Amino acid sequence: MRAVQTTAAAAAAAAAAAASVSLVFGIPSVAFAAPSPAPIPAVSSAGTSFLTAVTISPAQPVRVSAVTGDYLYWSFSAAAGENPELAATVGLPERTGAQSWTVEVFDGLRRRQACVAGEQNPIAETAATSVTLGCRLRQVRSWAEPWDGDPLPGTYYVRLSTTEMPEQDLGLPVTVDLTLTAARGDTGADQGELEAPLVPVNRPGEVLTASPVASPSASADSSRLSLSADGVPEFSSRWVWTVGGGVLAAITGLIGFSWTRRRRA
């Protein structure tokens, strides 16, 4: 406690000395402010597939010029506890009919994720000059079962496209403004931990030199009739069904023959 008080007193004395020097020599005191963070560069392009998706980050301005009929792809990273939300505004030119737009979000395994809020499939009427789309994902979980479809930490893909429009409006120029926000949710809701990333089970490049062969002893033991300690055969259910099926087949054959054979006069 005494050391903390001494440090505080020394800081106050230094501030007073600086103020006195500025007053004596007429030097104005300068307040040193923290440097402002550099602005995030804007994104002016979009990919045409999952492989060429352009990476974006939260609060990064995105403005792209495209044409109707294009598929626009972006990608972003999401951590556990976040609620990613997308908002897109498409500026439309004059056209001959209504257009349907859609925004979709996929995870790293190309599984489509459900949107819990936002207009995901709006319809722009003929006179509308713009259309607004939105999608808010469920909270990203830190773990999940392999068969579950909950969002997990990793890379996500955004696809923006038109689904229905008059054929003569295909290729008209449009402008797309996209924003991404990632609010923090309840990080302790799932109470788990992701042990390994959820990836498809594949081993590219591995060549199997030989296929596994069943042991001959196992197949021989399964078909051989076993004997008890006193030498009496032990019939399993497999033998019972085999013998019963053979008897039924023989009886059925005799009955059918008696019905179909020609009677002698």
XYZ file of C-alpha atoms in Angstrom, residues 50-194:
145
model
C -17.226 -21.032 -52.812
C -13.576 -21.361 -53.849
C -13.260 -17.728 -54.964
C -15.302 -16.118 -52.163
C -13.909 -12.751 -51.020
C -13.112 -12.547 -47.296
C -14.832 -9.823 -45.284
C -14.763 -8.880 -41.607
C -17.305 -7.277 -39.241
C -17.906 -3.549 -39.739
C -16.023 -3.627 -43.057
C -17.831 -1.676 -45.801
C -18.679 -3.727 -48.881
C -19.890 -2.109 -52.107
C -19.909 -4.168 -55.283
C -21.096 -3.487 -58.813
C -22.662 -6.514 -60.480
C -25.423 -7.535 -62.872
C -28.651 -9.425 -62.359
C -28.117 -13.137 -62.715
C -24.708 -13.174 -61.019
C -23.960 -15.289 -57.950
C -21.974 -13.224 -55.448
C -19.938 -15.001 -52.752
C -18.223 -13.703 -49.609
C -16.693 -15.494 -46.628
C -16.165 -14.541 -42.985
C -14.948 -16.158 -39.774
C -17.143 -16.636 -36.710
C -16.097 -17.564 -33.170
C -18.024 -19.296 -30.416
C -20.608 -17.086 -28.729
C -21.116 -14.729 -31.698
C -24.389 -13.959 -33.483
C -23.371 -13.056 -37.049
C -25.862 -10.836 -38.839
C -25.836 -9.738 -42.483
C -27.630 -6.790 -44.046
C -27.594 -6.183 -47.809
C -29.124 -3.440 -49.926
C -29.330 -3.934 -53.686
C -29.791 -0.872 -55.891
C -31.995 -1.766 -58.862
C -32.243 -0.110 -62.305
C -35.360 0.302 -64.433
C -36.733 -3.083 -65.484
C -39.757 -4.732 -67.006
C -40.936 -6.917 -64.104
C -40.546 -7.948 -60.489
C -37.437 -9.724 -59.193
C -36.909 -12.201 -56.365
C -33.648 -12.000 -54.419
C -32.180 -14.350 -51.823
C -29.290 -14.359 -49.363
C -27.947 -17.689 -48.079
C -25.315 -18.583 -45.496
C -23.334 -21.845 -45.530
C -20.854 -23.250 -43.033
C -17.453 -24.764 -43.810
C -19.049 -28.090 -44.846
C -21.321 -26.281 -47.335
C -24.364 -26.901 -45.149
C -26.996 -24.205 -45.399
C -27.594 -22.469 -42.086
C -31.023 -21.270 -41.001
C -31.711 -17.554 -40.535
C -33.569 -16.649 -37.336
C -34.214 -13.032 -38.349
C -34.108 -10.817 -41.429
C -35.797 -10.782 -44.825
C -34.072 -13.618 -46.604
C -36.182 -13.868 -49.784
C -37.717 -10.482 -50.623
C -39.481 -9.603 -53.863
C -38.708 -6.293 -55.560
C -41.664 -4.892 -57.462
C -41.240 -3.323 -60.877
C -41.244 0.247 -59.558
C -38.892 -0.407 -56.612
C -35.447 1.206 -56.808
C -33.839 -1.008 -54.153
C -34.415 -4.157 -52.145
C -33.164 -4.971 -48.634
C -32.123 -8.420 -47.475
C -30.994 -9.688 -44.079
C -29.986 -12.845 -42.240
C -29.072 -13.371 -38.613
C -27.611 -16.752 -37.723
C -28.089 -18.687 -34.548
C -25.453 -18.264 -31.890
C -22.260 -20.043 -32.836
C -21.682 -22.953 -30.470
C -18.345 -24.132 -29.176
C -19.251 -27.805 -29.742
C -21.974 -30.014 -31.209
C -22.638 -33.627 -32.093
C -21.384 -34.738 -35.545
C -24.939 -35.317 -36.766
C -26.125 -31.910 -35.568
C -26.483 -28.906 -37.837
C -25.748 -26.163 -35.296
C -23.283 -23.446 -36.350
C -19.735 -24.099 -35.141
C -16.640 -21.878 -35.083
C -15.015 -21.563 -38.468
C -15.492 -20.057 -41.907
C -18.934 -19.203 -43.286
C -19.963 -18.345 -46.840
C -22.538 -15.807 -48.022
C -24.283 -16.145 -51.377
C -26.422 -13.373 -52.839
C -28.353 -13.948 -56.049
C -31.600 -13.462 -57.926
C -33.971 -16.422 -58.137
C -36.762 -15.214 -60.423
C -36.924 -12.359 -62.928
C -38.036 -11.671 -66.509
C -35.597 -12.958 -69.089
C -35.236 -9.558 -70.718
C -33.994 -8.100 -67.387
C -31.073 -10.513 -67.229
C -27.725 -8.704 -67.142
C -28.939 -5.300 -65.903
C -26.399 -3.450 -63.690
C -26.977 -3.396 -59.919
C -25.060 -2.167 -56.875
C -24.784 -4.199 -53.668
C -24.013 -2.781 -50.224
C -23.293 -5.435 -47.603
C -22.529 -5.095 -43.888
C -21.578 -7.773 -41.363
C -21.945 -7.503 -37.601
C -20.966 -10.079 -34.978
C -22.570 -9.351 -31.602
C -21.523 -11.418 -28.609
C -24.162 -13.642 -27.047
C -24.241 -15.915 -24.040
C -20.892 -17.687 -24.203
C -21.791 -20.134 -21.446
C -25.062 -21.326 -22.927
C -23.739 -24.547 -24.459
C -21.195 -25.303 -21.709
C -18.987 -27.382 -23.930
C -15.742 -27.382 -25.839
C -15.030 -28.349 -29.430
